[in-house]
Tab-separated table of C-alpha atoms in Angstrom:
chain	number	residue	atom	x	y	z
Y	23	MET	CA	85.064	118.759	110.967
Y	24	ASP	CA	86.068	120.111	107.936
Y	25	GLU	CA	84.080	121.214	105.583
Y	26	ARG	CA	84.255	122.682	101.621
Y	27	SER	CA	82.708	125.359	100.686
Y	28	SER	CA	79.689	124.294	98.675
Y	29	ALA	CA	78.803	126.180	95.045
Y	30	ALA	CA	76.295	129.164	95.571
Y	31	ASP	CA	73.729	128.476	94.890
Y	32	ASP	CA	73.638	125.659	97.595
Y	33	PRO	CA	73.408	127.397	101.202
Y	34	LEU	CA	74.245	124.973	103.922
Y	35	PRO	CA	78.291	123.576	103.603
Y	36	ARG	CA	77.979	120.071	102.735
Y	37	PRO	CA	80.048	118.511	105.795
Y	38	VAL	CA	82.912	114.984	104.456
Y	39	THR	CA	84.269	113.020	106.272
Y	40	ASP	CA	87.200	113.676	108.097
Y	41	LEU	CA	90.957	113.267	107.226
Y	42	ARG	CA	91.790	111.688	110.037
Y	43	ARG	CA	89.868	109.513	110.672
Y	44	VAL	CA	90.496	107.382	106.931
Y	45	GLY	CA	93.303	105.457	106.742
Y	46	ILE	CA	95.759	104.662	103.554
Y	47	SER	CA	95.125	101.780	101.271
Y	48	PRO	CA	96.132	98.625	100.907
Y	49	ASP	CA	96.828	97.786	97.608
Y	50	PHE	CA	100.092	99.580	97.024
Y	51	TRP	CA	103.777	98.948	97.778
Y	52	TYR	CA	105.146	100.350	101.571
Y	53	PRO	CA	108.236	100.685	102.803
Y	54	VAL	CA	108.806	98.400	105.961
Y	55	ALA	CA	112.188	98.072	106.837
Y	56	LEU	CA	115.961	99.489	104.766
Y	57	SER	CA	117.241	96.487	102.897
Y	58	ARG	CA	120.009	95.855	104.918
Y	59	GLU	CA	118.491	96.495	108.461
Y	60	VAL	CA	116.862	92.412	107.131
Y	61	PRO	CA	120.461	90.761	106.685
Y	62	LYS	CA	120.934	87.279	105.545
Y	63	GLY	CA	119.858	84.850	107.863
Y	64	GLU	CA	118.454	86.969	110.147
Y	65	THR	CA	114.940	88.308	111.428
Y	66	ARG	CA	112.568	91.821	111.832
Y	67	ALA	CA	109.869	92.942	113.205
Y	68	ALA	CA	108.196	95.233	110.952
Y	69	ALA	CA	103.897	96.536	111.136
Y	70	PHE	CA	101.823	98.669	108.534
Y	71	ALA	CA	98.117	99.723	109.668
Y	72	GLY	CA	98.193	97.072	112.851
Y	73	GLU	CA	98.920	94.612	111.382
Y	74	ARG	CA	102.754	92.752	113.209
Y	75	LEU	CA	105.059	91.947	110.143
Y	76	ALA	CA	108.126	89.186	110.432
Y	77	LEU	CA	110.682	89.957	107.765
Y	78	TYR	CA	113.573	87.299	107.083
Y	79	ARG	CA	116.140	86.642	104.825
Y	80	GLY	CA	117.017	83.525	103.496
Y	81	ALA	CA	120.085	82.066	102.494
Y	82	GLN	CA	119.097	82.679	98.683
Y	83	GLY	CA	119.434	86.314	99.653
Y	84	ALA	CA	115.076	86.243	98.968
Y	85	VAL	CA	112.694	88.858	102.399
Y	86	TYR	CA	109.912	86.687	103.372
Y	87	ALA	CA	107.107	88.977	104.539
Y	88	LEU	CA	105.353	86.367	107.542
Y	89	GLU	CA	102.331	87.171	110.088
Y	90	ASP	CA	104.329	87.168	113.162
Y	91	ARG	CA	103.010	85.050	115.148
Y	92	CYS	CA	103.246	81.771	115.322
Y	93	ALA	CA	99.802	79.264	114.433
Y	94	HIS	CA	100.491	76.991	117.185
Y	95	ARG	CA	100.874	80.040	120.645
Y	96	GLN	CA	100.889	82.968	118.907
Y	97	VAL	CA	104.483	83.980	119.773
Y	98	PRO	CA	105.948	86.788	117.460
Y	99	LEU	CA	107.894	84.913	114.949
Y	100	SER	CA	110.553	87.768	114.244
Y	101	MET	CA	111.911	86.128	117.469
Y	102	GLY	CA	112.764	82.378	115.747
Y	103	VAL	CA	115.307	81.562	114.002
Y	104	VAL	CA	116.817	81.404	110.234
Y	105	GLU	CA	117.606	78.083	108.671
Y	106	GLY	CA	117.704	78.305	105.064
Y	107	GLU	CA	114.773	79.220	103.202
Y	108	THR	CA	112.790	78.526	107.085
Y	109	LEU	CA	111.346	80.343	109.355
Y	110	ARG	CA	111.124	78.945	111.913
Y	111	CYS	CA	109.755	79.440	115.866
Y	112	CYS	CA	111.746	80.493	118.811
Y	113	TYR	CA	109.390	78.355	120.563
Y	114	HIS	CA	108.028	75.051	120.256
Y	115	ALA	CA	110.250	75.795	116.122
Y	116	TRP	CA	107.785	75.030	114.801
Y	117	ALA	CA	109.135	75.541	111.137
Y	118	TYR	CA	107.433	77.537	107.516
Y	119	ARG	CA	108.141	78.795	104.203
Y	120	GLY	CA	108.653	81.770	103.290
Y	121	ASN	CA	104.762	81.650	101.595
Y	122	GLY	CA	103.489	81.539	105.090
Y	123	ARG	CA	103.107	77.261	105.152
Y	124	ILE	CA	103.753	74.343	107.715
Y	125	CYS	CA	106.930	72.981	106.646
Y	126	GLN	CA	107.603	70.703	110.227
Y	127	ILE	CA	106.609	69.791	113.474
Y	128	PRO	CA	109.588	67.848	115.532
Y	129	TYR	CA	107.176	65.862	118.025
Y	130	LEU	CA	104.497	65.483	115.720
Y	131	PRO	CA	104.212	61.540	115.502
Y	132	LYS	CA	102.662	60.291	113.055
Y	133	GLY	CA	98.634	60.276	112.400
Y	134	GLY	CA	99.233	63.221	114.264
Y	135	GLU	CA	96.359	65.888	114.424
Y	136	ARG	CA	96.937	67.309	111.282
Y	137	PRO	CA	97.812	71.185	112.154
Y	138	PRO	CA	96.426	74.108	110.615
Y	139	ARG	CA	97.270	75.397	107.508
Y	140	GLY	CA	100.351	78.480	109.056
Y	141	VAL	CA	99.686	82.631	108.576
Y	142	ARG	CA	99.754	85.079	106.147
Y	143	ALA	CA	102.147	85.759	103.961
Y	144	TYR	CA	102.588	89.072	102.229
Y	145	PRO	CA	104.175	89.628	97.867
Y	146	VAL	CA	107.484	91.402	99.072
Y	147	ARG	CA	109.704	94.024	96.955
Y	148	GLU	CA	113.163	94.486	96.905
Y	149	ALA	CA	114.347	98.253	95.053
Y	150	TYR	CA	116.297	101.464	96.833
Y	151	GLY	CA	117.972	99.884	99.465
Y	152	LEU	CA	114.500	98.989	100.156
Y	153	VAL	CA	111.946	96.200	101.045
Y	154	PHE	CA	109.103	96.688	99.714
Y	155	VAL	CA	105.129	94.372	100.716
Y	156	PHE	CA	102.023	94.428	99.696
Y	157	PRO	CA	99.592	94.541	102.651
Y	158	GLY	CA	96.582	94.261	100.086
Y	159	GLU	CA	94.778	92.047	98.220
Y	160	PRO	CA	97.507	90.039	97.127
Y	161	GLU	CA	95.729	89.565	93.218
Y	162	LYS	CA	96.851	93.144	92.635
Y	163	ALA	CA	100.215	92.779	94.022
Y	164	ALA	CA	101.273	91.608	89.892
Y	165	ALA	CA	99.463	94.476	88.181
Y	166	THR	CA	100.549	97.181	90.713
Y	167	PRO	CA	104.145	99.058	90.004
Y	168	LEU	CA	106.489	100.275	92.222
Y	169	PRO	CA	107.994	104.262	92.314
Y	170	ASP	CA	109.432	104.787	88.943
Y	171	LEU	CA	113.216	106.441	90.229
Y	172	PRO	CA	115.689	106.120	86.962
Y	173	GLU	CA	118.210	109.127	89.356
Y	174	PHE	CA	118.648	106.870	91.874
Y	175	ALA	CA	120.512	104.896	89.601
Y	176	SER	CA	122.216	107.440	87.887
Y	177	PRO	CA	125.535	107.837	88.254
Y	178	ARG	CA	125.374	111.067	88.339
Y	179	HIS	CA	123.084	111.649	91.848
Y	180	ARG	CA	124.174	109.993	94.929
Y	181	THR	CA	121.586	109.049	97.320
Y	182	MET	CA	120.762	109.677	101.105
Y	183	THR	CA	118.695	107.789	102.881
Y	184	PHE	CA	116.113	108.565	105.782
Y	185	SER	CA	113.449	106.355	108.492
Y	186	ARG	CA	112.188	108.004	110.577
Y	187	ALA	CA	108.911	107.082	113.679
Y	188	VAL	CA	106.451	110.709	113.016
Y	189	HIS	CA	103.010	110.256	115.670
Y	190	CYS	CA	101.224	111.972	113.384
Y	191	HIS	CA	98.024	110.687	110.727
Y	192	TYR	CA	99.798	110.184	107.040
Y	193	SER	CA	97.677	113.127	105.774
Y	194	PHE	CA	99.982	115.044	108.029
Y	195	MET	CA	102.745	114.025	106.150
Y	196	HIS	CA	101.520	114.639	103.238
Y	197	GLU	CA	100.448	118.388	103.913
Y	198	ASN	CA	102.818	119.374	105.376
Y	199	LEU	CA	105.622	118.975	102.607
Y	200	LEU	CA	102.923	120.466	100.002
Y	201	ASP	CA	102.308	123.454	102.377
Y	202	MET	CA	105.282	125.426	101.109
Y	203	ASN	CA	103.801	128.062	103.006
Y	204	HIS	CA	104.630	126.617	106.051
Y	205	GLN	CA	108.986	128.674	105.422
Y	206	PHE	CA	108.892	130.719	108.686
Y	207	LEU	CA	108.812	127.164	110.601
Y	208	HIS	CA	112.484	126.940	109.276
Y	209	ARG	CA	113.453	131.377	109.890
Y	210	GLY	CA	116.661	129.653	111.142
Y	211	VAL	CA	117.632	126.863	109.259
Y	212	ILE	CA	117.076	128.528	105.691
Y	213	GLY	CA	116.312	131.548	106.782
Y	214	ARG	CA	113.748	134.218	106.027
Y	215	ILE	CA	112.459	132.897	101.915
Y	216	GLN	CA	109.779	134.098	100.414
Y	217	PRO	CA	107.478	130.974	98.850
Y	218	LYS	CA	105.667	131.816	95.613
Y	219	LEU	CA	102.495	130.164	94.297
Y	220	LEU	CA	103.742	129.655	90.111
Y	221	GLY	CA	100.524	126.846	90.371
Y	222	TYR	CA	98.866	123.904	90.555
Y	223	ASP	CA	96.841	121.156	89.056
Y	224	ALA	CA	94.817	118.389	90.967
Y	225	GLY	CA	93.115	115.344	89.125
Y	226	PRO	CA	91.404	111.895	91.192
Y	227	GLN	CA	94.417	110.765	91.979
Y	228	SER	CA	97.569	113.536	92.468
Y	229	VAL	CA	97.901	117.900	93.565
Y	230	GLU	CA	101.561	119.580	92.148
Y	231	ALA	CA	102.412	122.356	92.446
Y	232	ARG	CA	104.560	124.390	92.263
Y	233	TYR	CA	106.828	126.960	94.038
Y	234	LEU	CA	108.845	129.390	93.300
Y	235	PHE	CA	111.213	130.392	96.517
Y	236	THR	CA	113.693	133.781	96.789
Y	237	SER	CA	115.693	133.531	99.679
Y	238	GLY	CA	115.755	136.885	101.593
Y	239	LYS	CA	117.192	137.846	104.671
Y	240	GLY	CA	117.534	135.535	107.367
Y	241	LYS	CA	121.656	133.041	108.313
Y	242	LYS	CA	121.137	130.135	106.799
Y	243	ASP	CA	122.889	125.917	107.211
Y	244	PHE	CA	125.437	125.576	105.410
Y	245	GLY	CA	124.355	122.787	104.051
Y	246	ALA	CA	121.189	124.485	102.554
Y	247	GLY	CA	124.171	126.356	100.135
Y	248	LEU	CA	125.365	122.825	98.869
Y	249	LEU	CA	121.988	121.341	97.991
Y	250	SER	CA	120.681	123.588	96.115
Y	251	ALA	CA	124.210	124.168	94.246
Y	252	LYS	CA	124.864	127.377	94.965
Y	253	GLY	CA	128.172	127.232	95.960
Y	254	PRO	CA	129.211	126.902	100.170
Y	255	ARG	CA	127.814	130.732	100.872
Y	256	GLY	CA	124.700	130.805	99.367
Y	257	SER	CA	123.498	133.532	96.890
Y	258	LYS	CA	119.868	135.551	96.718
Y	259	GLY	CA	118.611	133.584	93.589
Y	260	SER	CA	115.385	131.738	93.274
Y	261	ASP	CA	114.294	128.281	92.362
Y	262	VAL	CA	111.062	126.079	91.371
Y	263	ILE	CA	110.066	123.696	93.728
Y	264	THR	CA	107.983	121.470	92.119
Y	265	ILE	CA	106.007	119.070	95.107
Y	266	ARG	CA	103.000	115.957	93.581
Y	267	THR	CA	101.875	113.766	95.430
Y	268	GLU	CA	100.971	111.208	93.153
Y	269	TYR	CA	98.948	108.336	95.831
Y	270	PRO	CA	100.311	107.034	97.803
Y	271	TYR	CA	103.811	108.776	97.573
Y	272	GLN	CA	104.766	112.236	98.068
Y	273	THR	CA	107.518	113.470	95.694
Y	274	LEU	CA	109.634	117.396	95.846
Y	275	ARG	CA	111.978	119.052	93.056
Y	276	LEU	CA	113.939	121.833	93.503
Y	277	ALA	CA	116.014	122.992	90.316
Y	278	PRO	CA	117.682	126.615	90.209
Y	279	THR	CA	115.767	129.082	87.664
Y	280	ASN	CA	119.168	129.014	85.132
Y	281	THR	CA	119.199	125.319	84.535
Y	282	GLU	CA	116.109	122.912	83.571
Y	283	LEU	CA	118.762	120.015	86.202
Y	284	PRO	CA	116.801	119.308	89.375
Y	285	ALA	CA	119.652	120.401	92.591
Y	286	PHE	CA	117.576	117.664	94.013
Y	287	SER	CA	115.169	115.589	93.737
Y	288	LEU	CA	112.993	113.445	97.544
Y	289	TRP	CA	110.833	110.602	97.404
Y	290	ALA	CA	108.739	110.010	100.195
Y	291	ALA	CA	106.754	107.363	101.596
Y	292	TYR	CA	104.383	107.062	104.197
Y	293	VAL	CA	103.528	104.363	106.105
Y	294	PRO	CA	101.118	104.016	109.295
Y	295	GLU	CA	102.045	101.703	111.708
Y	296	ASP	CA	99.386	101.381	114.412
Y	297	ALA	CA	96.566	100.394	113.782
Y	298	GLU	CA	94.696	103.994	114.741
Y	299	GLN	CA	97.278	105.196	112.155
Y	300	ARG	CA	98.551	107.569	114.896
Y	301	VAL	CA	101.805	106.222	114.913
Y	302	THR	CA	103.240	107.090	110.309
Y	303	ARG	CA	106.945	105.691	109.466
Y	304	ALA	CA	109.206	108.262	107.262
Y	305	TYR	CA	110.435	106.934	104.073
Y	306	GLY	CA	113.234	109.379	102.140
Y	307	LEU	CA	115.003	108.608	99.537
Y	308	LEU	CA	116.858	112.173	98.720
Y	309	MET	CA	118.326	112.264	95.539
Y	310	ILE	CA	121.187	114.723	95.191
Y	311	ALA	CA	123.045	115.637	91.638
Y	312	LYS	CA	126.795	115.389	91.547
Y	313	PRO	CA	128.612	118.964	91.589
Y	314	PRO	CA	130.961	118.665	88.949
Y	315	VAL	CA	133.645	118.816	90.817
Y	316	PRO	CA	134.956	115.112	91.229
Y	317	GLY	CA	134.944	114.661	94.964
Y	318	ALA	CA	132.814	117.534	95.670
Y	319	LEU	CA	129.524	115.556	97.187
Y	320	PRO	CA	131.136	113.492	99.654
Y	321	LEU	CA	132.597	116.341	100.690
Y	322	ALA	CA	129.409	118.351	101.126
Y	323	TRP	CA	127.883	115.426	102.705
Y	324	PRO	CA	128.178	115.853	106.374
Y	325	PHE	CA	126.876	118.540	106.061
Y	326	ILE	CA	123.822	118.629	103.701
Y	327	ARG	CA	122.656	115.258	106.241
Y	328	ARG	CA	122.754	117.630	109.314
Y	329	PHE	CA	120.760	120.932	108.110
Y	330	THR	CA	117.950	118.071	106.463
Y	331	GLU	CA	117.858	116.329	109.447
Y	332	ARG	CA	116.718	120.404	110.906
Y	333	VAL	CA	114.189	121.141	108.409
Y	334	PHE	CA	112.317	117.499	109.765
Y	335	ALA	CA	113.391	118.320	112.664
Y	336	GLN	CA	110.844	121.487	113.300
Y	337	ASP	CA	108.252	119.709	110.432
Y	338	ARG	CA	108.236	116.664	113.093
Y	339	THR	CA	107.087	118.485	115.981
Y	340	ALA	CA	104.709	121.090	113.668
Y	341	VAL	CA	103.058	117.637	112.251
Y	342	GLU	CA	102.855	115.784	115.750
Y	343	ALA	CA	101.248	119.458	117.554
Y	344	GLU	CA	98.676	118.918	115.154
Y	345	GLN	CA	97.893	115.677	116.475
Y	346	ARG	CA	97.794	116.226	119.801
Y	347	ALA	CA	95.479	119.369	119.311
Y	348	TRP	CA	92.886	116.787	117.126
Y	349	ASP	CA	93.955	113.555	119.883
Y	350	GLU	CA	92.365	116.889	122.155
Y	351	GLN	CA	89.464	118.004	120.478
Y	352	GLY	CA	88.514	114.090	119.306
Y	353	GLU	CA	88.071	116.023	115.726
Y	354	ASP	CA	89.523	117.819	112.772
Y	355	ARG	CA	88.642	122.118	113.920
Y	356	ASN	CA	90.927	123.474	111.105
Y	357	HIS	CA	90.271	126.154	108.865
Y	358	GLU	CA	91.752	126.447	105.886
Y	359	VAL	CA	91.883	128.293	103.384
Y	360	PHE	CA	94.845	127.411	101.165
Y	361	PRO	CA	92.636	126.164	97.918
Y	362	LEU	CA	95.335	123.444	97.240
Y	363	ILE	CA	95.807	121.907	100.243
Y	364	LEU	CA	91.786	121.728	100.196
Y	365	ASP	CA	91.836	119.451	96.653
Y	366	LEU	CA	94.776	117.407	98.233
Y	367	ARG	CA	92.834	116.342	100.415
Y	368	ASP	CA	89.607	114.631	98.442
Y	369	VAL	CA	92.270	113.260	96.980
Y	370	LEU	CA	93.813	111.503	100.596
Y	371	ARG	CA	90.092	111.039	101.365
Y	372	GLY	CA	89.180	109.021	97.815
Y	373	ASN	CA	91.690	106.908	97.865
Y	374	GLY	CA	91.578	105.993	101.563
Y	375	ALA	CA	90.007	103.174	103.436
Y	376	PRO	CA	87.729	103.546	106.602
Y	377	LEU	CA	89.299	102.676	109.635
Y	378	PRO	CA	88.028	100.782	112.030
Y	379	SER	CA	85.021	101.543	114.008
C-alpha cells in the first residue's frame, strides 16, 4: 500500500487508497479516436473504461457515439451500416438515430409490441483532429470545456499526432512524464541528461513542475536536436521544461534557456479502455514551432517522429513493467520518495472515481 508520511505528532502513518484502484473521472471530454479514422458513411469501435462505443459519421459530416450493442440481440452496432444520419444493425436491420433512439424495425407489423427506446448516446465533439466523447453525466457536457490548444491552429506550428495502446493504469503515464528523474532510461537516445527540479506548484486539481535540462556526454538521436531547435548537431545548452497535470490532461513545454518561446509543446490524454483500467490509450499532440528556414521542418519531420517513437517505446516498456509488478503483488509496494509525485497522486486520487469492486 502506498503511504504518505504523517505529521510529526502522529506516530502512525495514515493509509491511503491505492491509486491503481482508482478509476478516472468520466466527467470530462476524452478522445476515443482520430477524426480521420471515422470517414463519412463508416463505423468504428471504440471504448472508454469498459464501455464499448460505436462511432459513425453521417452523410452531413457529424460524428455520433452510441452504445456498441443493438437493443434487439446485443450484436455490436459498430458492425452496422450507415444510412444518411442513421446507423442500421447488420443483423436484423434495426435502425438508430444519432440520439440512440430506434427509428425503424423493417419487419415490425402495425400494432405490434412497442420496441425498446434504444441505446445510450454519448455527447460528441471534434477538435484538434480527434473525436471526443463525454462518458459522464450528459447534463455536465455543455458546461465542461475541451482543452484549449491555441498552438494547434497557429500557422507558426505543425502538429504531430500520436495514438498508442499501453498496458498499464493511466496513473503510471502521469507519473512517468511528470517525474523527469528517469532520464537514465533514455540515455541511449538523448545522451546523459542532467535534470534539475527548479520548483513545482500543487493544488486540488493540478500539479506543475519546472525542470532545467542540461545535456551531458553520450550519443544523442539526430531527431532530438532538431526537436529542441538546437540544430542537427545538437548542443550542450540547457532547456527549461514545464510539465503540468491539469486533471485529467497533461502538458509539456520545452523552451531553450536563451528564449521564452517554446521549441515544442505536448498535450496528452490517457484514456482507459477496459473496465479494470489496466489498458490505456495514450493520445498525444506534439506542436512543434517552425524554424526560420522555410521548408526545414518537413525535412526534419521523419527524424523527429523516429526520435519520439523511440522515447515513447522506452517509457512504455517501463510503465508496463510497473503494472506487471502491481498485478503480481496485488498492491502498490513501491516506495516513492519524490514529493512531487506524492502530490500528483493526491490529485489523481482526489479527482478520480472508485473502480467497480
